[in-house]
Short mmCIF file of C-alpha atoms in Angstrom, two decimals:
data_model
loop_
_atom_site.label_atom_id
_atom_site.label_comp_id
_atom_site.label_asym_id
_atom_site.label_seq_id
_atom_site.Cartn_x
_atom_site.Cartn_y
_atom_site.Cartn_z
CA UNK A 1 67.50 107.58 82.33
CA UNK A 2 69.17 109.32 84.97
CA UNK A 3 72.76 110.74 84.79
CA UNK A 4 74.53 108.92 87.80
CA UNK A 5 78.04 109.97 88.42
CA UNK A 6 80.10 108.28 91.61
CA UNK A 7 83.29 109.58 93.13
CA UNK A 8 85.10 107.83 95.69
CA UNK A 9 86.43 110.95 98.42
CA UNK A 10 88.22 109.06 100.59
CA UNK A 11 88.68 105.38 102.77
CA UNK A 12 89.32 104.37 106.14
CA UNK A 13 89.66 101.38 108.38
CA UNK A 14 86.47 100.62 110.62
CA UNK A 15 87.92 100.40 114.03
CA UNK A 16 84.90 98.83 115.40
CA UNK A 17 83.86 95.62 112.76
CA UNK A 18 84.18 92.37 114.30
CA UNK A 19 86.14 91.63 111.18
CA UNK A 20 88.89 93.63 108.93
CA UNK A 21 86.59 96.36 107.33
CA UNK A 22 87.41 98.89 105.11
CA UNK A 23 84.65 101.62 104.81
CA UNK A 24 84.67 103.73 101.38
CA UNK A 25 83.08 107.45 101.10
CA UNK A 26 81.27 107.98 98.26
CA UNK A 27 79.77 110.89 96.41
CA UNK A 28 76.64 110.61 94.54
CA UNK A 29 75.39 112.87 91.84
CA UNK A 30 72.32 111.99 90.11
CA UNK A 31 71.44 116.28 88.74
CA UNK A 32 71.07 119.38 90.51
CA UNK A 33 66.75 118.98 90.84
CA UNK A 34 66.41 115.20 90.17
CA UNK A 35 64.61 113.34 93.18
CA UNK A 36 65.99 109.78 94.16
CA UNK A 37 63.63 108.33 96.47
CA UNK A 38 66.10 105.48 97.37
CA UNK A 39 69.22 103.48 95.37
CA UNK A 40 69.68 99.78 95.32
CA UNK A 41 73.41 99.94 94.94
CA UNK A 42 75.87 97.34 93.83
CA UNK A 43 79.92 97.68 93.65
CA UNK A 44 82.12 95.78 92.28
CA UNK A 45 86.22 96.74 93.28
CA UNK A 46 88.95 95.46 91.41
CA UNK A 47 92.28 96.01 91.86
CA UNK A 48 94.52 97.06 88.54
CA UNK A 49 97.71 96.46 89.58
CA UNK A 50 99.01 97.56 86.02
CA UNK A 51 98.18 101.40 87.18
CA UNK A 52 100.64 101.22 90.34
CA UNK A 53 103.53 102.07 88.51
CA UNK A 54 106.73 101.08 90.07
CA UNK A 55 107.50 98.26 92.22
CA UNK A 56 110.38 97.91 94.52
CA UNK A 57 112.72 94.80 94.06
CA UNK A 58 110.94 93.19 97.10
CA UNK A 59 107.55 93.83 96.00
CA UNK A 60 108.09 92.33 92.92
CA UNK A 61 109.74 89.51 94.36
CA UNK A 62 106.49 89.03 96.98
CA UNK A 63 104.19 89.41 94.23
CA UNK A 64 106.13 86.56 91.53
CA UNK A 65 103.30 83.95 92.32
CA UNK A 66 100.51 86.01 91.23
CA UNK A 67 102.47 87.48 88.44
CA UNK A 68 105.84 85.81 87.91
CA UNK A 69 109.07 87.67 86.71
CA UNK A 70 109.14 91.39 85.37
CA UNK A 71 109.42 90.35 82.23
CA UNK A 72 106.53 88.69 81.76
CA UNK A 73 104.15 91.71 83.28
CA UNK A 74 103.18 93.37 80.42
CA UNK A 75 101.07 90.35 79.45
CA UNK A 76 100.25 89.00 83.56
CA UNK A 77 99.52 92.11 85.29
CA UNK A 78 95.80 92.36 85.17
CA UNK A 79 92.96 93.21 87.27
CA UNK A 80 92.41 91.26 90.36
CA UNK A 81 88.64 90.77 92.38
CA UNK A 82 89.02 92.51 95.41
CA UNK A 83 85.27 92.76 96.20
CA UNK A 84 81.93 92.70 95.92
CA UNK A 85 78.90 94.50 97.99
CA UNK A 86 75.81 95.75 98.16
CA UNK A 87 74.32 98.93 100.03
CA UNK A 88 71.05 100.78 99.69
CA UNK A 89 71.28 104.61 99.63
CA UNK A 90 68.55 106.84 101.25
CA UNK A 91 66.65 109.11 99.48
CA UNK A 92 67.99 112.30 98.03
CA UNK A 93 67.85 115.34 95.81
CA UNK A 94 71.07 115.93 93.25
CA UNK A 95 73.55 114.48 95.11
CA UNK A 96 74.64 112.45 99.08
CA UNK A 97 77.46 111.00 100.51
CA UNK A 98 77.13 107.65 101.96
CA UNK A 99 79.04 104.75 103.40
CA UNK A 100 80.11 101.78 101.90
CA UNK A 101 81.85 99.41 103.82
CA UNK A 102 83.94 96.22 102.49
CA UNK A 103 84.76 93.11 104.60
CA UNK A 104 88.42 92.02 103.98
CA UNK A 105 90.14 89.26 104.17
CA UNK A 106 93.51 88.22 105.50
CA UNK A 107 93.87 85.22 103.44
CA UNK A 108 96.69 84.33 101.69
CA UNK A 109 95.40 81.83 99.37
CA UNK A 110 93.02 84.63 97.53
CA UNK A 111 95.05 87.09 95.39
CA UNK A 112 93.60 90.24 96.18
CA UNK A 113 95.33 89.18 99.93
CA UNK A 114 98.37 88.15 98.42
CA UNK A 115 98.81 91.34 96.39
CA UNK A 116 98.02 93.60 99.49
CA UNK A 117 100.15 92.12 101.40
CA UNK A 118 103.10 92.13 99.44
CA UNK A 119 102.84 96.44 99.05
CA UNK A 120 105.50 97.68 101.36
CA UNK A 121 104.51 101.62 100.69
CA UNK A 122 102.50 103.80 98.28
CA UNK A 123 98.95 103.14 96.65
CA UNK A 124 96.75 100.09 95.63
CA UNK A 125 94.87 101.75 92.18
CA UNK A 126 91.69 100.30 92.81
CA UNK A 127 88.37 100.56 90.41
CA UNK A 128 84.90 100.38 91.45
CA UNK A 129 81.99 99.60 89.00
CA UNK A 130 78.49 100.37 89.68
CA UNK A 131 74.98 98.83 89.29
CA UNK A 132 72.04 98.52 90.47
CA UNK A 133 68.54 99.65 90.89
CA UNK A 134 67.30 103.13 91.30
CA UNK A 135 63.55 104.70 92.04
CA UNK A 136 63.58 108.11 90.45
CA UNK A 137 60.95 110.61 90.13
CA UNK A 138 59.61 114.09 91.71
CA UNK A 139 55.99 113.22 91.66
CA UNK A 140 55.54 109.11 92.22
CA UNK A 141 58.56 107.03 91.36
CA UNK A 142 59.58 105.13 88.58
CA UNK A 143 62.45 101.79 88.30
CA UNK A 144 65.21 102.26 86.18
CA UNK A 145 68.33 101.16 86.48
CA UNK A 146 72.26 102.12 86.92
CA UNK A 147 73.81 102.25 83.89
CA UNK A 148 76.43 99.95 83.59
CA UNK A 149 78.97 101.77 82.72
CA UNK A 150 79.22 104.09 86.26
CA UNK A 151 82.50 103.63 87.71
CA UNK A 152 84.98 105.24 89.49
CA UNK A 153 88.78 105.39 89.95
CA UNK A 154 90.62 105.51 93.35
CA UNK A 155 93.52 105.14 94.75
CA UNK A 156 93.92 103.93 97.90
CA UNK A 157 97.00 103.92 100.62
CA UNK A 158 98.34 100.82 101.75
CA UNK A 159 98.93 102.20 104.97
CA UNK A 160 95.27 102.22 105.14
CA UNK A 161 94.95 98.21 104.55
CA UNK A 162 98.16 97.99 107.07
CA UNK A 163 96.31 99.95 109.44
CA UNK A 164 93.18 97.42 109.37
CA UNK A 165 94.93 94.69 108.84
CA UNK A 166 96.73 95.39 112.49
CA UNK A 167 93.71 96.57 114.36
CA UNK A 168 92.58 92.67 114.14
CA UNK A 169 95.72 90.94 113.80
CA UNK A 170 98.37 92.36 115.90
CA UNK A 171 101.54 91.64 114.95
CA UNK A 172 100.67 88.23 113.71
CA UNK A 173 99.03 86.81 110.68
CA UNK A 174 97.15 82.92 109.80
CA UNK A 175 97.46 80.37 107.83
CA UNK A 176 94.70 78.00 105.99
CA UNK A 177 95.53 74.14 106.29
CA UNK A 178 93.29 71.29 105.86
CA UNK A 179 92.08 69.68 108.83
CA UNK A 180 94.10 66.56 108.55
CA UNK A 181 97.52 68.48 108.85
CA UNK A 182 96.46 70.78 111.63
CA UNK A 183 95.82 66.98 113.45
CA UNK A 184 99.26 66.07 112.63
CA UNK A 185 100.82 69.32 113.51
CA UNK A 186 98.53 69.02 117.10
CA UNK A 187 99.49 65.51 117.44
CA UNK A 188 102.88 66.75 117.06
CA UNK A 189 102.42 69.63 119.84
CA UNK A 190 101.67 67.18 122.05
CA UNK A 191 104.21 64.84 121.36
CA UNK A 192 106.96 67.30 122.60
CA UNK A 193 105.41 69.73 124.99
CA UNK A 194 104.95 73.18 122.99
CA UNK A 195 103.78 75.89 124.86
CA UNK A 196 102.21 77.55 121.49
CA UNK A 197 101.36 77.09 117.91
CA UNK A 198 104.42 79.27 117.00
CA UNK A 199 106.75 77.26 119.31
CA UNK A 200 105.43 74.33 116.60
CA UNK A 201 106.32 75.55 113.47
CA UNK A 202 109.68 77.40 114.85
CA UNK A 203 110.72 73.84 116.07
CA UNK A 204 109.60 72.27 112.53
CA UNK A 205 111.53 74.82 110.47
CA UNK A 206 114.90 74.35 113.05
CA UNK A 207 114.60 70.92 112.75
CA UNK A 208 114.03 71.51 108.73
CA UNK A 209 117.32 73.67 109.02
CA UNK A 210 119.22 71.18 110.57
CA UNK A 211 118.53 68.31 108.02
CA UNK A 212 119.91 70.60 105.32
CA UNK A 213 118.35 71.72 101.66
CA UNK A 214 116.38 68.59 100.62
CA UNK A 215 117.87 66.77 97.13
CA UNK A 216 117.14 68.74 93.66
CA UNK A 217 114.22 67.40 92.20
CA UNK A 218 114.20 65.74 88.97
CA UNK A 219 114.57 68.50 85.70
CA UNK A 220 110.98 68.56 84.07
CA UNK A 221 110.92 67.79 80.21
CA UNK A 222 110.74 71.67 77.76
CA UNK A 223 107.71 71.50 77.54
CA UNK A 224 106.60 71.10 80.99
CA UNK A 225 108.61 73.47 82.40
CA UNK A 226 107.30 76.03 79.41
CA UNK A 227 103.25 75.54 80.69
CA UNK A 228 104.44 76.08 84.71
CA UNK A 229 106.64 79.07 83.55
CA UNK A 230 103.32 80.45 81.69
CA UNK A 231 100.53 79.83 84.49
CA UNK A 232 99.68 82.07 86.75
CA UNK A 233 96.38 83.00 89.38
CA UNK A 234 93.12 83.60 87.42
CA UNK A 235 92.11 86.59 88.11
CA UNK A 236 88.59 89.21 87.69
CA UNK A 237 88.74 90.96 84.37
CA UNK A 238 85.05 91.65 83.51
CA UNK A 239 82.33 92.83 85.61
CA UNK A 240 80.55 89.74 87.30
CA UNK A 241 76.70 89.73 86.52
CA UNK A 242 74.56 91.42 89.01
#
């Protein structure tokens, strides 16, 4: 079986995707004479928030609904899905470079989002696991596959995600809300005259503000309180079948 071996050189945001696209470089070494006619490539990225290292006060205060308080990371800070894709790899002799680019998402609701977006500075440690399908051989070809335990470690700077992240969205971000509650907030619109979707929810949250903090609610029983206190997001911490 052939000796692959991936390294990730470098990433950058794709300035011309019609969505937020990161685009990985990665180095391929299959042996200084072997032949690879072509590569069926899979890659899995996680994030392993757990290799960051330090966290400022508000980064760990964004981040407490993935992973809730500080001291409860050494049991909640595990890997999150970040992505999965698939490329094929032209043919080659010991070792390429190709391309590997990653639609993102800006969503909130998924938690490699949330996690991105709650890095002020620094590095996301991100890990990307390999499989996959290659066809091998200096005279014919032969199938065999990509080990499954090709990986490769890299880190990768925020203000490369920031810099995507504000090639499609400006300035602004989005929100996910079921259909019946955009209704109400459009019926609402209507209702007094607002010129945008902002001038909606800044006259919601003024008029929230006005009405004061709403009553405490009702103290759950122990035990209650202990199951909320220990949930948190599920999150990726296997490969995924191919």
């Amino acid at each position: 079986m052939t000796g692959f071996t991936f390294t990730c050189t470098g990433v950058r945001a794709d300035p011309y995707a019609a969505g937020p696209t990161l685009v990985f470089r990665l180095r391929i070494t299959a042996g200084a004479a072997t032949r690879v006619h072509a590569l069926a490539l899979r890659c899995q990225l996680r994030i392993e928030p757990a290799r960051r290292g330090a966290y400022s006060d508000a980064e760990a205060e964004a981040l407490h609904d993935l992973f809730g308080d500080r001291s409860r990371w050494g049991t909640t800070l595990q890997p999150v899905q970040f992505a999965q894709v698939s490329i094929m790899v032209p043919g080659f002799t010991g070792e390429t470079e190709t391309d590997v680019p990653v639609p993102c998402t800006y969503d909130m609701d998924i938690g490699a989002g949330r996690y991105l977006a709650a890095l002020d500075d620094g590095e996301v440690p991100l890990l990307m696991l390999f499989s996959g399908t290659a066809f091998t051989g200096a005279g014919g070809f032969r199938v065999e596959p990509v080990p499954w335990d090709c990986e490769a470690a890299y880190r990768m700077p925020v203000a490369v995600w920031r810099e995507m992240i504000e090639q499609h969205f400006p300035g602004s971000g989005w929100l996910r809300l079921p259909r019946a509650t955009l209704e109400e907030l459009l019926a609402y619109r209507s209702r007094h005259a607002l010129a945008s979707w902002e001038a909606t929810v800044r006259s919601l949250l003024d008029a929230a503000a006005a009405a004061g903090p709403p009553p405490p609610e009702p103290r759950a029983p122990d035990a209650a309180r202990a199951a909320w206190a220990g949930a948190v997001l599920p999150r990726a911490t296997e490969r995924t079948a191919p």
